[in-house]
């Protein structure tokens, strides 16, 4: 895979990282290599199995959750879903439709599910997590079409899943935030299903890499401009950055954001996706969509994903948890 250089020699100024996050970031960078063609396999292994020393989560939460692995029809081949259902209670429950992160080039349907488990264990929702195809082996539109197929199947099989098809919340982080925003656009444009909320955590929304934040991290942080360029090129090939890119690939390109569901967006001030997320939140608001927006000073990309000790991470997690609980009750 070849890339066209898009960055000048001048690197824009970035805000400082939160002091409590600096040792966390150093530990992360000591374990996870920068994403390149040569390291893709290693990055995928780490994103799927977890960092060394981290035990896999108990998806049953001691028996409070029933775990079902399902296979459903997909656009080109069968797709795998993980379905988490409260072990107690009667339903029907709201659906949390979860799309994993990983820059659309890594991760799997079990990645970073831990944060979602309390809502299922407490009997507040059913969760469906989709195993979508990854770039570069499967470029756009494969990942987003897989995610939409899983969402459509879930809504069509509401009785089987014991969910309320009128209460669907889509949620994703990073590359999963991209796919969540894109699936929300697809669901609106295709007329099914109706989402009540979308939750976009540090979302990857814009392939053009032209904003201040998209250019300000060069071998700094948890996801820098070089990795971002690599991942977007893996997804879009030579069309990256051109006028030919669909809003279903890069939701920041959508001209019309009206009619989208109530939205939660959070972002760190010291990460590359900052300006794109802020711009998307502003445009959603201007289109008449209800938006809860949080920018956390000093946060790097993913500073609250699997990280709970620093005060800034605790504050971010608490804000998102409060929104999710309100969305489940609506």
Coordinates of C-alpha atoms in Angstrom, one line a residue:
X1 CA 0.0 0.0 0.0
X2 CA 1.4 3.4 -1.0
X3 CA 0.5 6.7 0.6
X4 CA 0.6 10.2 -0.7
X5 CA 2.3 12.6 1.7
X6 CA -0.3 15.1 3.0
X7 CA 1.5 16.7 5.9
X8 CA 3.8 19.7 5.8
X9 CA 7.0 19.9 7.8
X10 CA 5.4 22.2 10.3
X11 CA 3.5 20.5 13.0
X12 CA 0.7 22.5 14.6
X13 CA 0.7 23.1 18.4
X14 CA -1.1 20.6 20.5
X15 CA -2.4 21.1 24.1
X16 CA -0.5 19.3 26.8
X17 CA -1.6 15.8 27.9
X18 CA -3.2 15.6 31.3
X19 CA -0.3 14.9 33.8
X20 CA -2.1 11.8 35.2
X21 CA -2.4 10.4 31.7
X22 CA 1.3 10.8 30.8
X23 CA 2.5 7.5 32.5
X24 CA -0.6 5.7 31.1
X25 CA 0.3 6.8 27.6
X26 CA 3.9 5.9 28.1
X27 CA 2.9 2.4 29.2
X28 CA 0.6 2.0 26.2
X29 CA 3.3 3.1 23.8
X30 CA 5.8 0.7 25.3
X31 CA 3.4 -2.2 24.4
X32 CA 1.7 -1.2 21.2
X33 CA 3.7 -0.4 18.1
X34 CA 2.8 2.4 15.7
X35 CA 0.4 1.1 13.0
X36 CA 2.1 0.4 9.7
X37 CA 1.8 -2.3 7.0
X38 CA 4.5 -4.2 8.8
X39 CA 2.9 -4.0 12.3
X40 CA -0.8 -4.5 11.3
X41 CA -0.7 -8.2 12.4
X42 CA 0.7 -7.3 15.8
X43 CA -1.7 -4.4 16.3
X44 CA -4.6 -6.7 15.4
X45 CA -3.4 -9.4 17.8
X46 CA -3.2 -6.9 20.7
X47 CA -6.6 -5.3 19.9
X48 CA -8.2 -8.7 19.8
X49 CA -6.6 -10.4 22.8
X50 CA -6.0 -7.3 25.0
X51 CA -2.8 -5.9 26.4
X52 CA -0.4 -8.4 28.1
X53 CA -1.4 -9.0 31.7
X54 CA -5.1 -8.0 31.2
X55 CA -7.4 -11.0 31.8
X56 CA -10.3 -11.3 29.3
X57 CA -13.5 -10.0 30.8
X58 CA -16.2 -12.4 32.0
X59 CA -19.0 -11.5 29.6
X60 CA -21.5 -13.4 31.8
X61 CA -20.7 -11.2 34.8
X62 CA -20.9 -14.2 37.1
X63 CA -24.1 -15.5 35.5
X64 CA -26.0 -12.2 35.2
X65 CA -25.7 -12.2 31.4
X66 CA -26.5 -14.8 28.9
X67 CA -24.0 -14.9 26.0
X68 CA -25.2 -16.1 22.6
X69 CA -23.0 -16.3 19.5
X70 CA -25.1 -16.0 16.3
X71 CA -24.5 -16.2 12.6
X72 CA -26.7 -14.1 10.3
X73 CA -26.9 -13.4 6.6
X74 CA -24.5 -10.6 5.4
X75 CA -24.0 -8.6 2.2
X76 CA -21.5 -11.1 0.8
X77 CA -21.1 -13.7 3.4
X78 CA -22.4 -14.7 6.8
X79 CA -21.7 -12.4 9.7
X80 CA -21.1 -13.2 13.4
X81 CA -22.9 -11.4 16.2
X82 CA -22.4 -11.6 19.9
X83 CA -25.7 -11.1 21.8
X84 CA -25.7 -10.3 25.5
X85 CA -29.1 -10.7 27.2
X86 CA -30.0 -10.2 30.9
X87 CA -30.2 -13.6 32.6
X88 CA -33.1 -12.3 34.7
X89 CA -36.2 -10.3 33.8
X90 CA -38.7 -10.5 31.0
X91 CA -38.1 -7.7 28.5
X92 CA -38.5 -6.5 25.9
X93 CA -35.4 -4.5 26.5
X94 CA -33.8 -1.5 24.6
X95 CA -31.1 -2.6 22.2
X96 CA -27.5 -1.4 22.6
X97 CA -26.0 -2.0 19.1
X98 CA -22.2 -2.0 19.6
X99 CA -19.6 -1.4 16.9
X100 CA -16.1 -2.0 18.0
X101 CA -13.1 0.3 17.4
X102 CA -9.8 -0.3 15.8
X103 CA -9.5 2.2 13.0
X104 CA -11.6 -0.1 10.8
X105 CA -8.5 -2.2 10.4
X106 CA -8.3 -4.0 13.7
X107 CA -10.3 -5.2 16.7
X108 CA -13.2 -7.7 16.9
X109 CA -16.7 -7.9 18.3
X110 CA -15.4 -8.6 21.8
X111 CA -13.0 -5.6 21.9
X112 CA -13.6 -3.1 24.8
X113 CA -17.0 -4.6 25.7
X114 CA -16.3 -4.3 29.5
X115 CA -17.9 -0.8 29.8
X116 CA -21.1 -2.1 28.3
X117 CA -21.6 -5.1 30.6
X118 CA -23.2 -3.3 33.6
X119 CA -26.2 -2.2 31.6
X120 CA -26.9 -5.8 30.6
X121 CA -26.1 -7.3 34.0
X122 CA -28.5 -4.8 35.6
X123 CA -31.3 -5.9 33.3
X124 CA -31.5 -2.5 31.4
X125 CA -30.7 -3.6 27.8
X126 CA -29.8 -6.3 25.3
X127 CA -26.5 -5.8 23.5
X128 CA -25.6 -6.9 20.0
X129 CA -22.0 -6.6 18.8
X130 CA -21.2 -7.1 15.2
X131 CA -18.1 -8.8 13.6
X132 CA -17.5 -6.7 10.5
X133 CA -15.0 -7.1 7.8
X134 CA -11.8 -5.1 8.1
X135 CA -9.7 -3.0 5.7
X136 CA -7.4 -3.2 3.8
X137 CA -8.5 -6.7 2.9
X138 CA -12.1 -5.5 2.8
X139 CA -12.2 -1.8 1.9
X140 CA -15.3 0.5 1.9
X141 CA -18.2 -0.2 1.7
X142 CA -17.6 -3.7 3.3
X143 CA -17.3 -2.6 7.0
X144 CA -20.2 -0.2 7.0
X145 CA -22.5 -2.5 5.0
X146 CA -21.8 -5.3 7.4
X147 CA -22.6 -3.1 10.4
X148 CA -25.9 -1.9 8.8
X149 CA -26.8 -5.5 7.9
X150 CA -26.4 -6.5 11.6
X151 CA -28.5 -3.5 12.7
X152 CA -31.2 -4.3 10.2
X153 CA -31.3 -8.0 11.2
X154 CA -31.5 -7.1 14.9
X155 CA -34.5 -4.8 14.4
X156 CA -36.2 -7.3 12.1
X157 CA -35.7 -10.0 14.7
X158 CA -36.9 -8.0 17.7
X159 CA -39.0 -10.9 19.0
X160 CA -36.2 -13.4 18.8
X161 CA -33.8 -11.0 20.7
X162 CA -36.6 -9.8 23.0
X163 CA -35.9 -6.2 22.3
X164 CA -38.0 -3.1 21.7
X165 CA -37.4 -2.2 18.0
X166 CA -38.5 1.3 18.7
X167 CA -35.7 1.8 21.3
X168 CA -32.3 1.3 19.6
X169 CA -29.1 3.0 20.7
X170 CA -26.1 2.7 18.4
X171 CA -22.7 3.1 20.1
X172 CA -19.1 2.9 18.9
X173 CA -15.6 4.3 19.8
X174 CA -12.9 5.5 17.4
X175 CA -13.3 3.6 14.2
X176 CA -16.4 2.2 15.7
X177 CA -17.6 5.8 16.2
X178 CA -17.1 6.3 12.4
X179 CA -19.2 3.3 11.6
X180 CA -21.9 4.2 14.2
X181 CA -22.3 7.6 12.6
X182 CA -22.3 6.1 9.2
X183 CA -24.9 3.5 10.1
X184 CA -27.1 6.2 11.6
X185 CA -26.9 8.0 8.3
X186 CA -27.8 4.8 6.4
X187 CA -30.7 4.0 8.7
X188 CA -32.1 7.5 8.2
X189 CA -31.6 7.4 4.4
X190 CA -32.9 3.8 3.9
X191 CA -35.8 4.4 6.2
X192 CA -35.1 1.5 8.7
X193 CA -34.6 1.1 11.5
X194 CA -35.3 4.2 13.5
X195 CA -32.5 4.9 16.1
X196 CA -33.3 6.8 19.2
X197 CA -29.7 7.6 20.1
X198 CA -26.1 7.5 18.7
X199 CA -23.1 7.5 21.0
X200 CA -19.9 8.5 19.3
X201 CA -16.8 8.1 21.5
X202 CA -13.7 9.8 20.1
X203 CA -15.1 9.2 16.6
X204 CA -13.0 8.9 13.4
X205 CA -15.1 11.0 11.0
X206 CA -13.0 12.7 8.3
X207 CA -10.6 11.2 5.7
X208 CA -9.3 14.6 4.5
X209 CA -6.8 15.1 7.4
X210 CA -6.9 18.9 6.9
X211 CA -7.8 20.2 10.4
X212 CA -5.4 21.5 13.0
X213 CA -5.9 18.5 15.2
X214 CA -5.6 16.0 12.4
X215 CA -2.0 17.3 11.8
X216 CA -0.8 18.1 15.3
X217 CA 0.4 14.6 16.4
X218 CA 3.5 13.2 14.8
X219 CA 4.6 10.1 16.7
X220 CA 2.8 11.4 19.8
X221 CA -0.3 10.2 21.6
X222 CA -2.1 6.9 21.2
X223 CA -3.1 7.5 17.5
X224 CA -1.1 9.9 15.4
X225 CA -1.5 11.5 12.0
X226 CA 0.6 8.8 10.3
X227 CA -1.6 6.0 11.6
X228 CA -4.7 8.0 10.7
X229 CA -3.4 8.4 7.1
X230 CA -2.6 4.7 6.9
X231 CA -6.0 3.6 8.2
X232 CA -8.0 5.9 6.0
X233 CA -5.9 4.8 2.9
X234 CA -6.5 1.2 3.9
X235 CA -10.3 1.9 3.9
X236 CA -10.5 4.1 0.8
X237 CA -7.4 3.5 -1.3
X238 CA -6.6 6.2 -3.9
X239 CA -10.0 7.9 -3.3
X240 CA -9.0 9.1 0.2
X241 CA -9.1 12.9 0.3
X242 CA -10.8 13.2 -3.0
X243 CA -14.3 14.3 -3.9
X244 CA -15.4 10.7 -4.5
X245 CA -15.6 9.7 -0.8
X246 CA -19.1 8.8 0.4
X247 CA -20.5 10.1 3.7
X248 CA -21.1 6.5 4.6
X249 CA -17.3 6.1 4.6
X250 CA -16.5 9.5 6.2
X251 CA -19.6 10.9 7.9
X252 CA -18.0 14.4 8.2
X253 CA -18.7 14.7 4.5
X254 CA -22.5 14.3 4.9
X255 CA -24.2 17.5 3.7
X256 CA -27.5 16.9 5.5
X257 CA -27.5 15.9 9.2
X258 CA -31.1 16.6 9.8
X259 CA -33.2 13.7 11.1
X260 CA -30.4 11.9 12.9
X261 CA -31.0 10.6 16.4
X262 CA -30.1 12.3 19.7
X263 CA -26.3 12.2 19.9
X264 CA -23.6 12.0 22.5
X265 CA -20.0 12.9 21.4
X266 CA -16.9 13.0 23.6
X267 CA -13.4 13.7 22.6
X268 CA -10.0 14.6 24.2
X269 CA -8.5 18.0 23.6
X270 CA -5.1 16.5 22.7
X271 CA -6.1 14.0 20.1
X272 CA -6.3 14.0 16.3
X273 CA -10.0 13.6 16.0
X274 CA -10.8 16.6 18.1
X275 CA -11.7 19.2 15.5
X276 CA -13.7 16.8 13.3
X277 CA -15.8 15.7 16.3
X278 CA -16.4 19.3 17.4
X279 CA -17.4 20.3 13.9
X280 CA -19.8 17.3 13.6
X281 CA -21.4 18.2 16.9
X282 CA -21.9 21.8 15.8
X283 CA -23.4 20.8 12.5
X284 CA -25.7 18.3 14.1
X285 CA -27.0 21.0 16.4
X286 CA -27.4 23.4 13.5
X287 CA -29.5 20.7 11.8
X288 CA -31.9 20.5 14.8
X289 CA -30.4 17.3 16.4
X290 CA -30.1 17.2 20.2
X291 CA -26.4 16.9 21.1
X292 CA -24.5 16.3 24.3
X293 CA -20.8 17.3 23.6
X294 CA -17.9 16.8 26.0
X295 CA -14.3 17.8 25.3
X296 CA -11.8 16.7 28.0
X297 CA -8.8 18.9 28.5
X298 CA -5.6 16.9 28.1
X299 CA -7.2 13.7 26.9
X300 CA -5.4 11.6 24.3
X301 CA -7.2 9.3 22.0
X302 CA -9.0 6.6 24.0
X303 CA -7.9 8.0 27.4
X304 CA -11.1 6.5 28.9
X305 CA -11.3 3.2 27.1
X306 CA -10.2 0.5 29.5
X307 CA -8.5 3.3 31.6
X308 CA -10.3 4.2 34.9
X309 CA -7.7 5.4 37.4
X310 CA -6.9 9.0 36.3
X311 CA -9.4 11.6 37.5
X312 CA -10.1 12.8 33.9
X313 CA -10.9 9.3 32.8
X314 CA -13.3 8.8 35.8
X315 CA -15.1 12.1 34.9
X316 CA -15.5 11.1 31.2
X317 CA -16.7 7.7 32.1
X318 CA -19.2 9.1 34.5
X319 CA -20.6 11.6 32.0
X320 CA -21.0 8.9 29.3
X321 CA -22.6 6.5 31.8
X322 CA -25.1 9.1 32.9
X323 CA -26.1 9.7 29.2
X324 CA -26.4 6.0 28.5
X325 CA -28.6 5.5 31.5
X326 CA -30.9 8.3 30.5
X327 CA -31.0 7.0 27.0
X328 CA -32.0 3.6 28.2
X329 CA -34.8 5.1 30.3
X330 CA -35.8 7.9 27.9

